[in-house]
mmCIF file of C-alpha atoms and ligand atoms in Angstrom:
data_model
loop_
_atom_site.group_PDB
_atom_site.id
_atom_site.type_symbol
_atom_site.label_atom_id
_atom_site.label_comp_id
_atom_site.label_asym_id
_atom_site.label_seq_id
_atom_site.Cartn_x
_atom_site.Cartn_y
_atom_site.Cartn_z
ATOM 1 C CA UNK A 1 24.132 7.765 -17.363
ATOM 2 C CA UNK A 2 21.794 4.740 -16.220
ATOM 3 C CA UNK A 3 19.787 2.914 -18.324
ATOM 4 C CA UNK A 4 16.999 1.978 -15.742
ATOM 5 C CA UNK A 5 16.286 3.822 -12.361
ATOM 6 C CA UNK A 6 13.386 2.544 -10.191
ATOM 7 C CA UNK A 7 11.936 5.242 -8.000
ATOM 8 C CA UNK A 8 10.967 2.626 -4.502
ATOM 9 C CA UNK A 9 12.205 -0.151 -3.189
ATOM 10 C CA UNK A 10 8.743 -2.134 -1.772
ATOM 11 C CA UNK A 11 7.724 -5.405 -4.125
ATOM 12 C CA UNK A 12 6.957 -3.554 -7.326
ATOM 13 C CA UNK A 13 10.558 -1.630 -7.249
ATOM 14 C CA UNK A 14 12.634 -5.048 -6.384
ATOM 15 C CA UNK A 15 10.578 -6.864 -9.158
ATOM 16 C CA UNK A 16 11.763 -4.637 -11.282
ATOM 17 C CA UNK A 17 14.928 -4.518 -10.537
ATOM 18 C CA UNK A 18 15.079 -8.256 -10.872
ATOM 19 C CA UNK A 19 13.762 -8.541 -14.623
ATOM 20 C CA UNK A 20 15.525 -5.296 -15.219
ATOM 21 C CA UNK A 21 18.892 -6.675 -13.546
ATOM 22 C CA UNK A 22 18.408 -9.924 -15.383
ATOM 23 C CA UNK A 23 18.064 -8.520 -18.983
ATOM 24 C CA UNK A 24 21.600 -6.964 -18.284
ATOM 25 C CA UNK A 25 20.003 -2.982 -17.549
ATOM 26 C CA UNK A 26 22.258 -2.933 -14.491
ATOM 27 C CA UNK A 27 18.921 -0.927 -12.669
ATOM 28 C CA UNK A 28 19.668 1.359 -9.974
ATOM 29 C CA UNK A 29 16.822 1.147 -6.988
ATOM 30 C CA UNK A 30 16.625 4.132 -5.199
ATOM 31 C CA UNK A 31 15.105 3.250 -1.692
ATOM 32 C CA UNK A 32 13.378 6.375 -0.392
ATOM 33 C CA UNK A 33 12.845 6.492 3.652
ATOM 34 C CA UNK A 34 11.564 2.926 3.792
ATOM 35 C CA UNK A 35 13.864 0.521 2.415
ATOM 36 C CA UNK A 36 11.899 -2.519 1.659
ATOM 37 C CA UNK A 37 8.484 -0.929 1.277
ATOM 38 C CA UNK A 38 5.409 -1.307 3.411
ATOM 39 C CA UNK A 39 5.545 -5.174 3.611
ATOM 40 C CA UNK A 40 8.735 -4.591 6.344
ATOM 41 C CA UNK A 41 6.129 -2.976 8.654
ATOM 42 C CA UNK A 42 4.493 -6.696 8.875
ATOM 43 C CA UNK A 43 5.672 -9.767 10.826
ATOM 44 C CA UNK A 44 3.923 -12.506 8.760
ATOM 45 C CA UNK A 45 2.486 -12.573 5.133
ATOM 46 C CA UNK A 46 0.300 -15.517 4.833
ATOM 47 C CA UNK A 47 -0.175 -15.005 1.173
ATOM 48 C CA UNK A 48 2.739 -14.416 -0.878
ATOM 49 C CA UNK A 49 2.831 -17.985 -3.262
ATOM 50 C CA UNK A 50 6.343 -20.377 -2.519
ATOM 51 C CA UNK A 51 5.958 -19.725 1.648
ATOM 52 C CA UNK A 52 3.141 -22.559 2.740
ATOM 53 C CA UNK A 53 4.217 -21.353 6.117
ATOM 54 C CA UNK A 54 3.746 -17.822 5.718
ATOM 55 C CA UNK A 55 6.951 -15.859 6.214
ATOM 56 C CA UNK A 56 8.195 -12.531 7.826
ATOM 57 C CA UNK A 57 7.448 -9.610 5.735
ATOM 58 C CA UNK A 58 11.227 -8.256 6.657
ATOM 59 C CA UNK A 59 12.896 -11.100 5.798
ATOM 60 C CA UNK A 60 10.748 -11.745 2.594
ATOM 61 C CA UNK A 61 11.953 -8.051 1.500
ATOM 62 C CA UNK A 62 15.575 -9.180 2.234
ATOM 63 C CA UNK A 63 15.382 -11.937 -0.095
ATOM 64 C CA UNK A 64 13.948 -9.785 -2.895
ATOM 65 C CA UNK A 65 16.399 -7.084 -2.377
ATOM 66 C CA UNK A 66 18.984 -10.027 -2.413
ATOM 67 C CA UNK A 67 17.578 -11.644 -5.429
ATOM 68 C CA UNK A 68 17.511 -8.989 -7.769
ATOM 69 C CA UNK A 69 20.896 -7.478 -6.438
ATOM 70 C CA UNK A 70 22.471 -10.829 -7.719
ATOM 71 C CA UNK A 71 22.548 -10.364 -11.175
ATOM 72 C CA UNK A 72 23.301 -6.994 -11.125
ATOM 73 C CA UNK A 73 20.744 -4.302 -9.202
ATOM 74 C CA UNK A 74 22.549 -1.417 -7.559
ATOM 75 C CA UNK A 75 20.044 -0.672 -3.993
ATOM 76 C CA UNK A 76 21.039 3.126 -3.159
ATOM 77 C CA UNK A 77 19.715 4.504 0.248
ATOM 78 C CA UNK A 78 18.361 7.920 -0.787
ATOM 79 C CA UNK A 79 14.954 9.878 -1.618
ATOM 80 C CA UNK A 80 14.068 10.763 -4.835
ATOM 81 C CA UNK A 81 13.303 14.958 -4.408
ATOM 82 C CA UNK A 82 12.960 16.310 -7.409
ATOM 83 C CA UNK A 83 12.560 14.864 -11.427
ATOM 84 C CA UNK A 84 13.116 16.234 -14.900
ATOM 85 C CA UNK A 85 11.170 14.285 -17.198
ATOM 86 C CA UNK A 86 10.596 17.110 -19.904
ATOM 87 C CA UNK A 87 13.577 15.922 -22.226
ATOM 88 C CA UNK A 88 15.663 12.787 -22.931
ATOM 89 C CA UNK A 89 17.919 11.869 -20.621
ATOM 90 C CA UNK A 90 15.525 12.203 -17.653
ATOM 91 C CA UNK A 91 17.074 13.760 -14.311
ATOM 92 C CA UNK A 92 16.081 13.181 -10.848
ATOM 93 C CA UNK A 93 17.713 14.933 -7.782
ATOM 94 C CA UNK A 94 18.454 12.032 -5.274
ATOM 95 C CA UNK A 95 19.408 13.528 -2.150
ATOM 96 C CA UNK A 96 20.908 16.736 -3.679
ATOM 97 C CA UNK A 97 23.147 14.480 -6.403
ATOM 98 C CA UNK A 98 22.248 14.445 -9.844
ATOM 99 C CA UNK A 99 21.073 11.049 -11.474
ATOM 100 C CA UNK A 100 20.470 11.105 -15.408
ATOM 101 C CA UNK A 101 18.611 7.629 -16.276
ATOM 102 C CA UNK A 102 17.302 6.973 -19.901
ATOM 103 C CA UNK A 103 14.341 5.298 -18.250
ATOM 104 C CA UNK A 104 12.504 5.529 -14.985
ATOM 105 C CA UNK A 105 10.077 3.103 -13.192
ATOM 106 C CA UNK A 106 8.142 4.927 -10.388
ATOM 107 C CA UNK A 107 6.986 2.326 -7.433
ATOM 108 C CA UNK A 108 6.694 4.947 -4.954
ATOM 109 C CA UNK A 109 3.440 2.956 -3.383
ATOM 110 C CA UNK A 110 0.687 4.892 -1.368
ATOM 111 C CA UNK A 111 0.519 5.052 2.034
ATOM 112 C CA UNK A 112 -2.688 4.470 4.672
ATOM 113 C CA UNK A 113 -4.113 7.155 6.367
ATOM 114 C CA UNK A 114 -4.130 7.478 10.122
ATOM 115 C CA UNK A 115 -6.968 8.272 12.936
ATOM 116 C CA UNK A 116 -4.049 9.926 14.490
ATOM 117 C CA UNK A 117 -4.290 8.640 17.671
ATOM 118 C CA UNK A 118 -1.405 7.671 20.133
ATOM 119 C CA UNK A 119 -2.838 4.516 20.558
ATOM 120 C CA UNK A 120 -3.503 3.200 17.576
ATOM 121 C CA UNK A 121 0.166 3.638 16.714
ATOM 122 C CA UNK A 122 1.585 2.031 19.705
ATOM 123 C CA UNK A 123 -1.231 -0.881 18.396
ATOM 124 C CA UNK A 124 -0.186 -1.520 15.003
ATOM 125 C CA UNK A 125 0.117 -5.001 14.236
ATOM 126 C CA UNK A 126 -1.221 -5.673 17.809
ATOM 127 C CA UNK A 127 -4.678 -5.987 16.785
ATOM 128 C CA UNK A 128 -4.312 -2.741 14.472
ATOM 129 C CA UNK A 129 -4.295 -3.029 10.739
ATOM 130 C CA UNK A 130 -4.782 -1.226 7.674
ATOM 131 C CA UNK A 131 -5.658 -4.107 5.470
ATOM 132 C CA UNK A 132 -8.125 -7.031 5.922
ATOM 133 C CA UNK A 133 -6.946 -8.855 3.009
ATOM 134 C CA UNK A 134 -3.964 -8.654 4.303
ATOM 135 C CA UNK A 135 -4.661 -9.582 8.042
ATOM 136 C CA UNK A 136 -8.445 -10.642 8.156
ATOM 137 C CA UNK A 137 -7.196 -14.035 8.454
ATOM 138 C CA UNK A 138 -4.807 -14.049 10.976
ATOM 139 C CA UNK A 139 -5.890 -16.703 14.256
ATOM 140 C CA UNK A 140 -6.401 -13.433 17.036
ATOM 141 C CA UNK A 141 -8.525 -12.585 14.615
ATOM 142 C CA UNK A 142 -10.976 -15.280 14.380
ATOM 143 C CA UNK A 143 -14.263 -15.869 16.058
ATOM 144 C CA UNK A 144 -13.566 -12.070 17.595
ATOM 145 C CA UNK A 145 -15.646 -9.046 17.958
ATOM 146 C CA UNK A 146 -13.869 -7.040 15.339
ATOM 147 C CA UNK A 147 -14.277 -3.409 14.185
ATOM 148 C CA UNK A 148 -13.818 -1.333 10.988
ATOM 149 C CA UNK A 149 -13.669 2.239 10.864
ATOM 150 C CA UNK A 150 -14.548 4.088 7.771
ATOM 151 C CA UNK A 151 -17.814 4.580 5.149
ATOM 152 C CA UNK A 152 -16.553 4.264 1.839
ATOM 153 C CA UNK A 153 -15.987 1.441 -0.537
ATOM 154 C CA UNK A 154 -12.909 0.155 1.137
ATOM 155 C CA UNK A 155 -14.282 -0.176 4.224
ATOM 156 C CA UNK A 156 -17.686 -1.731 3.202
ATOM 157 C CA UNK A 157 -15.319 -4.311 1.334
ATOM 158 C CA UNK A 158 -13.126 -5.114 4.575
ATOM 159 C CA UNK A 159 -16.567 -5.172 6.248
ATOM 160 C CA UNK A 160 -17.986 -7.680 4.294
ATOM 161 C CA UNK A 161 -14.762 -9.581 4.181
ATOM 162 C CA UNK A 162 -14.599 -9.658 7.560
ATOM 163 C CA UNK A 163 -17.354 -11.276 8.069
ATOM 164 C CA UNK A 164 -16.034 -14.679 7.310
ATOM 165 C CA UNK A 165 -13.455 -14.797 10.196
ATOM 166 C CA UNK A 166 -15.425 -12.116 12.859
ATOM 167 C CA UNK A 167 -17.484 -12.709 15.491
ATOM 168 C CA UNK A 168 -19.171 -9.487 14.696
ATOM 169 C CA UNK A 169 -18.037 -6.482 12.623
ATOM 170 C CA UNK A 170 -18.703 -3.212 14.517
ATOM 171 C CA UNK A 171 -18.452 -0.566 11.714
ATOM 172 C CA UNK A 172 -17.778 3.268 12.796
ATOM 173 C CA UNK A 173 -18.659 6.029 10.856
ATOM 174 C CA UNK A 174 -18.465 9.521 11.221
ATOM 175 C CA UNK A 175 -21.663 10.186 9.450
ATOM 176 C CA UNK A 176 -25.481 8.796 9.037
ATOM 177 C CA UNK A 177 -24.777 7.089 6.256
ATOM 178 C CA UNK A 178 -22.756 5.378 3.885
ATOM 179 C CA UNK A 179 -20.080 6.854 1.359
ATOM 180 C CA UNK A 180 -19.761 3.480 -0.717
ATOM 181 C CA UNK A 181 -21.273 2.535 -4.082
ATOM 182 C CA UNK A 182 -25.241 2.017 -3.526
ATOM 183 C CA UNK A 183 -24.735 -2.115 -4.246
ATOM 184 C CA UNK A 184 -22.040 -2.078 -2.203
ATOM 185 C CA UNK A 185 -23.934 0.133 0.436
ATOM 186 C CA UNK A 186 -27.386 -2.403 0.769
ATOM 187 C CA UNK A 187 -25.130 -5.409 0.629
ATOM 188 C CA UNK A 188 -23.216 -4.389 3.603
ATOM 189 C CA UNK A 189 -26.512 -2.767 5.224
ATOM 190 C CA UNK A 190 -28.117 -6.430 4.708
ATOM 191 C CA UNK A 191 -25.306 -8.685 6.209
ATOM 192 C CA UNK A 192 -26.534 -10.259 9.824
ATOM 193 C CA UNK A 193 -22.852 -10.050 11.211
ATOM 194 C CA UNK A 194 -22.422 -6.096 10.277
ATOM 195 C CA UNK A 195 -23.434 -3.477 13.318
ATOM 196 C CA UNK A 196 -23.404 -0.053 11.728
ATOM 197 C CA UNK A 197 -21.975 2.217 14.622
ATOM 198 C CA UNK A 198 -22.956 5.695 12.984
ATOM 199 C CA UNK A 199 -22.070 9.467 13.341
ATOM 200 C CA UNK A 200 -19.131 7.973 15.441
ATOM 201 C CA UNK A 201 -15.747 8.390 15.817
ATOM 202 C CA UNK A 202 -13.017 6.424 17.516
ATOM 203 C CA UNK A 203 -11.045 8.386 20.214
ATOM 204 C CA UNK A 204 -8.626 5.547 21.716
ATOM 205 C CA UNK A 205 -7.870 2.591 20.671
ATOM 206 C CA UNK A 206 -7.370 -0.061 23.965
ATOM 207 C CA UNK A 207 -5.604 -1.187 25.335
ATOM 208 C CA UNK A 208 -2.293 0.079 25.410
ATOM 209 C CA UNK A 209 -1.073 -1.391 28.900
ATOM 210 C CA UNK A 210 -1.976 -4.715 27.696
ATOM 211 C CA UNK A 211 -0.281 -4.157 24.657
ATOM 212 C CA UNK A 212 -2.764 -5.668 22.196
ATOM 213 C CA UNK A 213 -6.107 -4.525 20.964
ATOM 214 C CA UNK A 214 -9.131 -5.531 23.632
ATOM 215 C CA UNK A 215 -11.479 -2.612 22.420
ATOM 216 C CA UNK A 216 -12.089 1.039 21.158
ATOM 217 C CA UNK A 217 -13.714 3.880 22.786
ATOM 218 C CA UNK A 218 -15.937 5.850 20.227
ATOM 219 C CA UNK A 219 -17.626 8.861 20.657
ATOM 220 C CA UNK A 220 -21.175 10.293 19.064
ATOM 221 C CA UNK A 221 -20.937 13.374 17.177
ATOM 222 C CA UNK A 222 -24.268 14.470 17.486
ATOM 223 C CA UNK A 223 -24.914 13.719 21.413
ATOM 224 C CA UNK A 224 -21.085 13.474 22.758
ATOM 225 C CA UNK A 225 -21.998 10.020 24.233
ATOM 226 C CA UNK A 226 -19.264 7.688 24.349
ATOM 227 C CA UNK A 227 -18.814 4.088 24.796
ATOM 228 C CA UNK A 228 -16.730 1.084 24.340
ATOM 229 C CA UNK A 229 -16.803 -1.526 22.338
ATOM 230 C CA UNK A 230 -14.682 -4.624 22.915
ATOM 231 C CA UNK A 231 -13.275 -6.174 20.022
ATOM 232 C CA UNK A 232 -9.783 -7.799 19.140
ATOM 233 C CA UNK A 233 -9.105 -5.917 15.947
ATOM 234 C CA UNK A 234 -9.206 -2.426 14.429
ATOM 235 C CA UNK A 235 -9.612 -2.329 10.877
ATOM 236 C CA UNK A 236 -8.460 1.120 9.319
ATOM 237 C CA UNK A 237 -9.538 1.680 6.176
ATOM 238 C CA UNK A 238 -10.083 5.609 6.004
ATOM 239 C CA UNK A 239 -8.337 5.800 2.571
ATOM 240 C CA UNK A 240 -4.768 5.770 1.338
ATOM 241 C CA UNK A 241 -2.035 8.543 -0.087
ATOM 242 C CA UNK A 242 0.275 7.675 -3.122
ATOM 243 C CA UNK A 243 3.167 9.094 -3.008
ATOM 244 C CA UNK A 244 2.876 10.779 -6.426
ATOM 245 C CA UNK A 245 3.315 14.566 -5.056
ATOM 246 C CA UNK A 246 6.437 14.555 -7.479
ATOM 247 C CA UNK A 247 5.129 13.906 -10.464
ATOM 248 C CA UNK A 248 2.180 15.962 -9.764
ATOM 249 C CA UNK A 249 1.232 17.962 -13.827
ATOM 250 C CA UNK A 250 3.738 16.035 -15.417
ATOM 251 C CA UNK A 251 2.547 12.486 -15.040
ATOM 252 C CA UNK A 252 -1.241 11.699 -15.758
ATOM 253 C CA UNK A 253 -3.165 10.685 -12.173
ATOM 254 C CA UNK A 254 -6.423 10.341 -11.064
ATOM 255 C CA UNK A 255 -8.431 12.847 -8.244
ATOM 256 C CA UNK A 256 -6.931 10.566 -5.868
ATOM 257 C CA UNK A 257 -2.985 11.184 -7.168
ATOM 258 C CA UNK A 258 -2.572 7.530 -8.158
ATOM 259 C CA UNK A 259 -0.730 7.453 -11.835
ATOM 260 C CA UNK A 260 -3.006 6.332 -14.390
ATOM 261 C CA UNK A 261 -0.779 4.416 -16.827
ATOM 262 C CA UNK A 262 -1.733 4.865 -20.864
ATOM 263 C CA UNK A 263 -0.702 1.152 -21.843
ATOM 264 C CA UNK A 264 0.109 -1.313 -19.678
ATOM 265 C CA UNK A 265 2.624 -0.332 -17.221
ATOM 266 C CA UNK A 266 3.720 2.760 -19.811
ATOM 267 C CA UNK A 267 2.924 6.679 -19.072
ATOM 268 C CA UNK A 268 1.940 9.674 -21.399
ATOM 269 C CA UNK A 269 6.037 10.181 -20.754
ATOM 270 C CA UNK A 270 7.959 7.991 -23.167
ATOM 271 C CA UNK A 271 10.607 6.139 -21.278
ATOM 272 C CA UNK A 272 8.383 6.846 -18.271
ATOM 273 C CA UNK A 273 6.837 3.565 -16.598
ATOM 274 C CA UNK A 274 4.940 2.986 -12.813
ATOM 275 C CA UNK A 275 4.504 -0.382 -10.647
ATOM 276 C CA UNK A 276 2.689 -1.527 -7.834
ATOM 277 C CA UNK A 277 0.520 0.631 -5.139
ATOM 278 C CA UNK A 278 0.998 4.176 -6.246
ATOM 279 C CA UNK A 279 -0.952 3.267 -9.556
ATOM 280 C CA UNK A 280 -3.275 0.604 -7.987
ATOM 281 C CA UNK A 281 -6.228 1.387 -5.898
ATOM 282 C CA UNK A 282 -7.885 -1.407 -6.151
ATOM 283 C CA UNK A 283 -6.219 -4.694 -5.057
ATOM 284 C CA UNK A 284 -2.372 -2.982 -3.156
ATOM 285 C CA UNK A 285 -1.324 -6.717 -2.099
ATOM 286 C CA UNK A 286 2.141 -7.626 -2.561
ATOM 287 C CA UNK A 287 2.177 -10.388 -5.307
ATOM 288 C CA UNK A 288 -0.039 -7.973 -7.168
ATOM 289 C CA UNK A 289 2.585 -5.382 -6.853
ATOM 290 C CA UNK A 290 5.512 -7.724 -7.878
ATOM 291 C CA UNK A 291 3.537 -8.753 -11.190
ATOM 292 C CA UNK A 292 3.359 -4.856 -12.021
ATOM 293 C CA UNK A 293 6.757 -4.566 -11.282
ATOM 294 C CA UNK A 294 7.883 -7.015 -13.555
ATOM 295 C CA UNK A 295 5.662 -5.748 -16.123
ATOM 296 C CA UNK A 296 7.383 -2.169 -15.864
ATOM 297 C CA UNK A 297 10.900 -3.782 -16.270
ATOM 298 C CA UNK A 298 10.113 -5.603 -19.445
ATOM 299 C CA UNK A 299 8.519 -2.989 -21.010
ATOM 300 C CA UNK A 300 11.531 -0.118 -19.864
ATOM 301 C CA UNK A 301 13.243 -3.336 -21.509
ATOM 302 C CA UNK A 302 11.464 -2.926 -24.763
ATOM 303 C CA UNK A 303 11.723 0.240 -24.758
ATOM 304 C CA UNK A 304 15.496 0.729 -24.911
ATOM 305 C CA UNK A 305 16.145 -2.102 -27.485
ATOM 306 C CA UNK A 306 13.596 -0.342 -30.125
ATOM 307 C CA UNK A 307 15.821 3.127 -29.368
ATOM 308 C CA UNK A 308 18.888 1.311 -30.092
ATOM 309 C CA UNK A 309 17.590 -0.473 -32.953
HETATM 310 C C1 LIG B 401 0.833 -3.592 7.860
HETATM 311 C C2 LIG B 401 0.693 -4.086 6.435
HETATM 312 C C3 LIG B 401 0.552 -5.441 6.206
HETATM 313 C C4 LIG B 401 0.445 -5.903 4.907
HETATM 314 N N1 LIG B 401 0.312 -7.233 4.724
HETATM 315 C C5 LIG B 401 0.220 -7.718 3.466
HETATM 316 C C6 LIG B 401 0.085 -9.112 3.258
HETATM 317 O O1 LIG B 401 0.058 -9.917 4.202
HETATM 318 N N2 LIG B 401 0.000 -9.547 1.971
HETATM 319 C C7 LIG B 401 0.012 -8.692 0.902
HETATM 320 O O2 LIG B 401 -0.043 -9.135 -0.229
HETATM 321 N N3 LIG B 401 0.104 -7.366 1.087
HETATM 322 C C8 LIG B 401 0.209 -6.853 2.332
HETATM 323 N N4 LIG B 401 0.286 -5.508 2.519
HETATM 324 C C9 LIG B 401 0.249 -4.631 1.355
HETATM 325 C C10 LIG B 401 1.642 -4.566 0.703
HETATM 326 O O3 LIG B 401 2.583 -4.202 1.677
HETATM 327 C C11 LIG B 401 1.659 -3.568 -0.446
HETATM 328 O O4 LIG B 401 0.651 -3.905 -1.382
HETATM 329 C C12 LIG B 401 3.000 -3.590 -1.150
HETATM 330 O O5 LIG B 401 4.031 -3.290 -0.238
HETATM 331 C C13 LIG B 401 3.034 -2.568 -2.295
HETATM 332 O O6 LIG B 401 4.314 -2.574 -2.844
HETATM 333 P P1 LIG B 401 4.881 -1.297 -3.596
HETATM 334 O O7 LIG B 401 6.246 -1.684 -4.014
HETATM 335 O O8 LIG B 401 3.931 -0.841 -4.625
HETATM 336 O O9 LIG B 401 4.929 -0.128 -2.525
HETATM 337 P P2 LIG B 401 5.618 -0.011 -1.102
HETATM 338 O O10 LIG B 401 5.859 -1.331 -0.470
HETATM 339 O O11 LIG B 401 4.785 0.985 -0.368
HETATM 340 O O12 LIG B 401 7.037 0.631 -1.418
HETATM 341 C C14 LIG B 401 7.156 1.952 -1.838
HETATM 342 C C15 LIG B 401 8.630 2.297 -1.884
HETATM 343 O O13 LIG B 401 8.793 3.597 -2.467
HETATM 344 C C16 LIG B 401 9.751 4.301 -1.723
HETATM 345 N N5 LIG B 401 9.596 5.729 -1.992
HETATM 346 C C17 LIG B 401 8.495 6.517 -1.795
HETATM 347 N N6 LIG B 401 8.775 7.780 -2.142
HETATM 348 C C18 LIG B 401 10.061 7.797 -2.595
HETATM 349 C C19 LIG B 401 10.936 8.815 -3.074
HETATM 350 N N7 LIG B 401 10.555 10.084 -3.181
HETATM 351 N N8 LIG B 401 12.208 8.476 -3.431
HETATM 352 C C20 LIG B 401 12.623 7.198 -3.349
HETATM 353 N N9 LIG B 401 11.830 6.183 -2.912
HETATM 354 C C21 LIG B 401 10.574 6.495 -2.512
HETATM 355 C C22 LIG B 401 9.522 3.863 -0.285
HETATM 356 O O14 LIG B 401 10.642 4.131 0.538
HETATM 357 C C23 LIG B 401 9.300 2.366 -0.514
HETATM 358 O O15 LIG B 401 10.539 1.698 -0.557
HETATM 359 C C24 LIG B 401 0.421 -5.001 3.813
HETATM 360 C C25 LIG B 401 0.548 -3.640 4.049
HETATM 361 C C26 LIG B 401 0.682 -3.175 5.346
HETATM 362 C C27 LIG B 401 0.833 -1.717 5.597
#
């Protein structure tokens, strides 16, 4: 029987499993397919505090993993497929193995959505990202022709953050008009630097030969014109998936699927806590994610000692 398991191993599960670890919980961290989380898909995160030089997302992951595995974590390869949270203990089916835990700390995170295109895969992190927090600020970036492709909040926010290291900001949208918040909507309208490309989609990303981003071809819905537009970077932001499909009717989420936690980092399950992107639309960085994590493990923490009190 565990005490602690932590569904994810990104920077919410392996804060957890450090504060867990460290108040003796012995926390097992199941990894699911990415061990690591999202931040390994990165080469350099310019914004996690303690690296003035920025360091490798990888490598930063290592250390976490290393960290909390030091005073005790258990890191198990394996995906979580199935859970049992209607009675005490809890039991999850990790790779067809039974795991009771008394706890559980979901930090599944959310993934991005895709344009599906060949070439915007064979671009990522050549000039094609799904975060301008994250990457806005990176030198290829700066002083470029840059685009964003989406219509809804997110996008009008990478937009207008954008701004301060673009050229220009081309931004494609499939419709005639904006899906974002009506503030949000006239501010972006009203920025100089912002060139609404509308009822547009993007059909290649270039250029793959080159093997970096020098522009995207977009095509009109309404007249089936296309054309290019050069730019250096491609700026995703079409949405994002939790991966919450497992806790779907059992743990309280939003339309979107992300886990809507009662108190703090607590659940409507008892016993039942979440961390980091798959319960946070709004900011998904990685120090944000660590703070949730930690805030899961010391309340699974408190938890545990008032049972055994
Ligand atoms: C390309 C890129 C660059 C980024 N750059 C930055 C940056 O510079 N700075 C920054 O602050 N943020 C950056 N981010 C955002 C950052 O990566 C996320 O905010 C952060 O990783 C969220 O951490 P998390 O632990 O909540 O989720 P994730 O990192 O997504 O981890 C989720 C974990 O859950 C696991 N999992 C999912 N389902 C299951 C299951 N069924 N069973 C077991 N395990 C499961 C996955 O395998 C994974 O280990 C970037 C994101 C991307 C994609």
């Amino acid at each position: 029987m565990e005490k602690v398991v932590i569904i994810g191993s990104g920077c919410a599960g392996l804060t957890a499993a450090l504060y867990a670890a460290r108040a003796n919980l012995k926390p097992l961290v199941v990894t699911g397919r990415q061990p690591g989380g999202l931040l390994t898909t990165t080469s350099v995160v310019e914004n996690f505090p303690g690296f003035p030089e920025g360091v490798d997302g990888y490598e930063l992951m290592v250390r976490m993993q290393k960290q909390a595995e030091r005073f005790g974590a258990r890191v198990q390869f394996g995906v979580v497929e199935s859970v049992d949270l209607s009675k005490q203990p809890f039991r999850l089916s990790v790779d067809g193995e039974t795991v009771e835990t008394e706890t559980l700390i979901i930090a599944s995170g959310a993934g991005h959505k895709h344009l599906e295109l060949d070439s915007e895969l064979k671009l990522e992190n050549k000039g094609v990202t799904y975060c301008a927090t994250c990457d806005g600020a990176l030198p290829m970036f700066r002083s470029q022709p840059l685009v964003v492709v989406g219509g809804g909040d997110s996008a009008c926010e990478e937009a207008m953050y954008l701004t301060r290291f673009g050229s220009v900001v081309y931004l494609v949208h499939r419709r005639d008009s904006l899906r974002a918040s009506k503030i949000m909507v006239e501010r972006t309208l009203a920025h100089t630097k912002i060139h609404p490309v509308w009822d547009s989609v993007v059909t290649e990303v270039l250029d793959v030969a080159k093997g970096k981003v020098t522009g995207v071809k977009v095509k009109n819905l309404k007249t089936g014109a296309e054309k290019v537009i050069e730019c250096a970077g491609v700026f995703v932001a079409i949405g994002h998936r939790p991966n919450t499909a497992l806790f779907k009717g059992v743990i309280d989420m939003d339309d979107h699927g992300y886990i809507v936690p009662r108190k703090g980092a607590a659940t409507n399950v008892p016993g039942v806590f979440v961390a980091g992107d798959c319960s946070d639309r709004v900011y998904r960085q990685a120090v944000t994610a660590a703070g949730l994590g930690c805030a899961a493990a010391i309340e699974a923490e408190r938890f545990l000692a008032a049972r055994n009190e």
